[in-house]
Amino acid sequence: MVGIVIVSHSRKLAEGVQALVQQMVQGAVSLALAAGIDDPENPFGTDVMQVYQAIESVYSEDGVLILMDLGSAVLSAEMALEFLPEERRHQVRLCEAPLVEGAIAAAVTAASGANIEQVIREARGALAAKASQLSGINPSESAGALVSAPISAQSQVIHLTVRNQMGLHARPAAKFVATASQFQSEIMLQNITSSSGSVNAKSINQVVTLVIRQGNEIAIAASGADAQAALAALQQLVEANFGESVADVRGGETPLPEQPQFPISNSQFSGIPASAGIAIGNIAIYQPTVLNVQQQADNPEAEWQQLQTAIEQTRHQIQTLRHQISATAGEAQAAIFDAHLLCLEDPFVIDRTRQLIFDRNFSAAAAWKSVIDETVAAYEALPDSYLQARAADVFDVGQRVMRSLTGTAPASINLPEPGILVATDLTPSETAQLDPGKVLGICTVAGGATSHSGILARSLGIPAVVGVGAELLRLQNGTLIALDGETGEVWVQPDDTQLRELQAKRNRQQAQQQALQAAAQQPAITHDGHQIKVMANILTIQEAKIAVNTGAEGVGLLRSEFLYFDRVSVPTEEEQREAYEAIASILSPHPLIIRTLDIGGDKPLPYLNLPPEANPFLGWRGIRYLLDSPDLLKTQLRAILRASHQHSIKVMFPMVASVREIRAAKEILAAAKTELRSLGMSFDEAMEVGIMVEVPAAVTMADKLAAEVDFFSIGTNDLSQYVMASDRTNPKVATLADPFEPAVLRMIQQTVTAAHHAGIWVGVCGELASSELATPILVGLGVDEFSMNSPAISTVKAAISKLRMDEAEAIASAVLQLDSAKEVREYIAGQLKT
Ligand code: PEP
Ligand code: MG
């Protein structure tokens, strides 16, 4: 029988729920509580180990359903799952259903012997009766503003059931739209379960507003020459659950339960807890720039062209930001910006804007603003709080295009000194750019717990409370406030007692955090004693500190682009040396691998005025650009060499495709060394030199290249897109650039074999290294070093420690014989279960 765990801040509340449940099912269900903490003075809270023990006490192969109250209850439940053995973890499901109604519905269903899916479904539907009794609202009704067109009589139609845990939330919807967009046929989508109208399946906004949830039946209709192929591709995507595993959903966008709207005592303000942690500091109020828009224009063609240019510029900005976030916070967080990219090319938005420009003589800015406002309002009118939060994403993209059209620079969001950022709202882009060293906490008037800004704040470790009263904005800059991102409380000018209590709580949280980090500080050693280095990919000095705290044994990839972004000219040798030394000192005694500047492709650098190219990824990027700019390269190499004097530093070159290129780069390195010697400047004469292996030519020439360098670092992000010939930033084909494709895995194998044969070590620093599913493959292929975004380190270290070399080798050789990335993932998931 399915077991049930109730996680609550209050022991009394949980016991009350338990009593109600037992009255319904007369003890016929296994139910355990994890509620309150062992502190007589402040008994409210949740404890990870309690949750873990509760799960174990009701665990059976039928699974366990966990219901939580709010804030840290969700975090504690998520963390408790990490303690479970892999095979058990998959049987334990977190459920966002309301605590009281959900527990009763789940218990009654579990007691009838139903399986976990049925229990979850019933728990989730627990509010339906109350909702219809009180309002009679059908969720699809208010999506009307965006819902359109009938299905044509010539269409072929398929009916499918959506099975992934969160239904078509932002990321699966983005994949759905990207797949539909690959086909010429007209494709319409309908939510049969909610009797919605049919919408254009190529429109992200229309698809998301259908509110398609797990268990909903959908109809997809296609008409046109490739209708059959389109339906087959969409069917495959839906049946593969959009490539989501339970873990993916948990790690990314799992919405937290609705938060209390009532004021919490002892606080001046209360809001929605969005990112756990205590922050105490002076406030800095952020005012975004106001955009002035001219309403009418008399040359529609010119306006239309301006809009195209603005959209193109915005696409570049978002791609750069996506790149940075992927490097620092991971792919799940970066994928938020895929939906932004799709929004930019949404046919619904573009067509409406075009109409206003050509039919009503609107200026480009006025037309765009009008359509974006309309789309934002349509999202806000939806009955589902999770989908309402998507309005902020559309607004964010809209603002970027507006700024480009009106030539308005974004207001600076960097605080001069550490403090708490207070704002009406923060867009995901704004949040992504915050410096956790300066922004101690975030407090906004708008926003919900499921906003992408909240997710990004959590990944940056910045405590946040959102949805706080607008009075907050009337406070003076510099006012002392404190906030608790776990409970949603905000104190204005807290008194000494409140400050003492908050500091004590912050100390307790830090101690808990330190205990978790301590486990990740251990080396990654397989069961049979094979040690693998686990390093971090970083961009900034700030991230070097995070890397060390999360257990990195050095930095395997410093994307040195960070020094070159956000400025108007190239950084000097001195500036670079200082930055590299600062990072190396933080990491000491662990090594720092600096990748020389890698621009071009999806990483533009405006002040270098690189000409637009038809195929930027096949163009003037990486080492190609560097070799054509020898002074720029030599300056960077001199800075790296000088930093290597008293630090453990290695250098590597990006995008190497031929022996000629690495030899040319080494010549410039030799020239830099000669210059430094003649100036009497010290450096590490034996500094190791490596290359990124990310172009198929480098793989096939790996034996020759290995003779030139001390190490290889495989960049699976680029390698996948080049092996599969699919632009990793183009949503229409990006899913093809999948590092789990056996074609890519075979390339990794060839590279490792060639490297080891030549006696050099080889690492993987692409996103693949951070995937727990890929760990057995990479270990089995013989990879010596993994380098990844810091948040993934503890999970990958734990995954390594569960492996034995012979098992990993067997897994690696098996997956190389499979046919597709999908088969590889299924195979590994099967192996992890057994
Ligand atoms: C890669 O291509 O895998 C890589 C690590 O480099 P980047 O993502 O910076 O291009
Ligand atoms: Mg690369």
Coordinates of N, CA, C and O in Angstrom, one line a residue, residues 560-614:
S560 N 37.1 32.6 -19.4 CA 37.6 34.0 -19.1 C 36.9 35.1 -19.8 O 37.2 36.3 -19.6
E561 N 35.8 34.7 -20.6 CA 35.0 35.8 -21.2 C 34.5 36.8 -20.2 O 34.3 37.9 -20.5
F562 N 34.3 36.3 -18.9 CA 33.7 37.2 -17.9 C 34.4 38.5 -17.8 O 33.8 39.6 -17.5
L563 N 35.7 38.4 -18.0 CA 36.6 39.7 -17.8 C 36.3 40.6 -19.0 O 36.6 41.8 -18.9
Y564 N 35.8 40.1 -20.1 CA 35.7 40.9 -21.3 C 34.3 41.4 -21.5 O 34.1 42.4 -22.2
F565 N 33.3 40.8 -20.8 CA 31.9 41.2 -21.0 C 31.7 42.5 -20.2 O 32.5 42.8 -19.3
D566 N 30.5 43.1 -20.5 CA 30.1 44.3 -19.7 C 31.1 45.4 -19.6 O 31.4 45.9 -18.5
R567 N 31.8 45.7 -20.6 CA 32.8 46.8 -20.6 C 32.8 47.4 -22.0 O 32.1 46.9 -22.9
V568 N 33.6 48.4 -22.1 CA 33.7 49.0 -23.4 C 35.0 48.8 -24.2 O 35.1 49.1 -25.3
S569 N 35.9 48.2 -23.5 CA 37.2 47.8 -24.2 C 37.8 46.6 -23.5 O 37.4 46.2 -22.4
V570 N 38.9 46.1 -24.2 CA 39.5 44.9 -23.7 C 40.2 45.1 -22.4 O 40.8 46.2 -22.2
P571 N 40.1 44.2 -21.4 CA 40.8 44.4 -20.1 C 42.3 44.4 -20.3 O 42.9 43.7 -21.2
T572 N 43.0 45.1 -19.5 CA 44.5 45.2 -19.6 C 45.1 43.9 -19.0 O 44.5 43.2 -18.3
E573 N 46.4 43.8 -19.3 CA 47.2 42.6 -18.8 C 47.1 42.6 -17.3 O 46.9 41.6 -16.6
E574 N 47.3 43.8 -16.7 CA 47.3 44.0 -15.3 C 46.0 43.6 -14.6 O 45.9 42.8 -13.6
E575 N 44.9 44.1 -15.2 CA 43.5 43.7 -14.7 C 43.3 42.2 -14.8 O 42.8 41.6 -13.8
Q576 N 43.8 41.6 -15.9 CA 43.6 40.2 -16.0 C 44.4 39.4 -15.0 O 43.9 38.5 -14.3
R577 N 45.7 39.8 -14.8 CA 46.5 39.1 -13.9 C 45.9 39.2 -12.5 O 45.8 38.1 -11.8
E578 N 45.5 40.4 -12.1 CA 44.9 40.5 -10.8 C 43.7 39.5 -10.6 O 43.6 38.9 -9.6
A579 N 42.8 39.5 -11.6 CA 41.6 38.7 -11.5 C 42.0 37.2 -11.4 O 41.5 36.4 -10.6
Y580 N 43.0 36.7 -12.3 CA 43.3 35.3 -12.2 C 44.0 35.0 -10.9 O 43.7 33.9 -10.3
E581 N 44.8 35.9 -10.4 CA 45.5 35.6 -9.1 C 44.5 35.5 -8.0 O 44.6 34.7 -7.1
A582 N 43.5 36.5 -8.1 CA 42.5 36.5 -7.0 C 41.7 35.1 -7.0 O 41.5 34.5 -5.9
I583 N 41.4 34.6 -8.2 CA 40.6 33.4 -8.2 C 41.5 32.2 -7.8 O 41.1 31.4 -7.0
A584 N 42.8 32.2 -8.3 CA 43.7 31.1 -7.9 C 44.0 31.1 -6.4 O 44.1 30.0 -5.8
S585 N 44.0 32.3 -5.8 CA 44.3 32.3 -4.3 C 43.1 31.7 -3.6 O 43.3 30.9 -2.6
I586 N 41.9 31.9 -4.1 CA 40.7 31.4 -3.4 C 40.7 29.8 -3.5 O 40.4 29.1 -2.6
L587 N 41.2 29.3 -4.7 CA 41.2 27.9 -4.9 C 42.4 27.2 -4.3 O 42.3 26.0 -4.0
S588 N 43.4 27.9 -4.0 CA 44.7 27.3 -3.5 C 44.4 26.3 -2.4 O 43.6 26.6 -1.5
P589 N 45.1 25.1 -2.4 CA 46.1 24.7 -3.3 C 45.6 24.0 -4.6 O 46.4 23.4 -5.3
H590 N 44.3 24.0 -4.8 CA 43.7 23.4 -5.9 C 44.1 24.1 -7.2 O 44.2 25.4 -7.2
P591 N 44.1 23.5 -8.3 CA 44.5 24.2 -9.6 C 43.3 25.0 -10.2 O 42.2 24.7 -10.0
L592 N 43.7 25.9 -11.1 CA 42.8 26.7 -11.9 C 43.2 26.5 -13.3 O 44.3 26.8 -13.7
I593 N 42.2 26.1 -14.1 CA 42.4 25.9 -15.6 C 41.7 27.1 -16.3 O 40.5 27.3 -16.2
I594 N 42.5 28.0 -16.9 CA 42.0 29.1 -17.5 C 41.8 28.9 -19.0 O 42.8 28.5 -19.7
R595 N 40.6 29.0 -19.5 CA 40.4 28.9 -21.0 C 40.6 30.3 -21.6 O 40.0 31.3 -21.1
T596 N 41.4 30.4 -22.6 CA 41.6 31.7 -23.3 C 40.3 32.1 -23.9 O 39.4 31.3 -24.1
L597 N 40.2 33.4 -24.1 CA 38.9 34.0 -24.6 C 38.2 33.2 -25.7 O 38.9 32.9 -26.7
D598 N 37.0 32.9 -25.5 CA 36.2 32.1 -26.4 C 35.0 32.9 -26.8 O 33.9 32.8 -26.2
I599 N 35.2 33.8 -27.8 CA 34.0 34.6 -28.2 C 33.6 34.2 -29.7 O 34.3 33.5 -30.3
G600 N 32.5 34.8 -30.1 CA 32.0 34.4 -31.4 C 30.9 33.4 -31.1 O 30.7 33.0 -30.0
G601 N 30.2 32.9 -32.2 CA 29.1 31.9 -32.0 C 28.0 32.6 -31.2 O 27.5 33.6 -31.5
D602 N 27.7 32.0 -30.0 CA 26.6 32.5 -29.2 C 27.2 33.5 -28.1 O 26.5 33.9 -27.2
K603 N 28.5 33.9 -28.3 CA 29.1 34.8 -27.3 C 29.6 36.1 -27.9 O 30.8 36.1 -28.2
P604 N 28.7 37.0 -28.2 CA 29.1 38.2 -28.9 C 29.9 39.1 -27.9 O 29.7 39.0 -26.7
L605 N 30.7 40.0 -28.4 CA 31.4 41.0 -27.6 C 31.3 42.3 -28.3 O 32.2 42.6 -29.2
P606 N 30.3 43.2 -28.0 CA 30.0 44.3 -28.9 C 31.2 45.1 -29.3 O 31.4 45.5 -30.4
Y607 N 32.1 45.5 -28.3 CA 33.1 46.4 -28.6 C 34.2 45.9 -29.6 O 35.0 46.6 -30.1
L608 N 34.2 44.6 -29.8 CA 35.2 44.1 -30.8 C 34.7 44.2 -32.2 O 35.4 43.9 -33.2
N609 N 33.4 44.6 -32.3 CA 32.8 44.8 -33.6 C 32.9 43.6 -34.6 O 33.3 43.8 -35.7
L610 N 32.7 42.4 -34.1 CA 32.8 41.3 -35.0 C 31.7 41.4 -36.0 O 30.5 41.7 -35.7
P611 N 32.0 41.2 -37.3 CA 31.0 41.3 -38.3 C 29.9 40.2 -38.2 O 30.3 39.1 -37.8
P612 N 28.7 40.5 -38.5 CA 27.6 39.4 -38.4 C 28.0 38.3 -39.4 O 28.6 38.6 -40.5
E613 N 27.7 37.1 -39.1 CA 28.1 36.0 -39.9 C 26.9 35.1 -40.2 O 26.0 35.1 -39.3
A614 N 26.8 34.5 -41.4 CA 25.6 33.7 -41.7 C 25.6 32.5 -40.8 O 24.5 32.0 -40.3

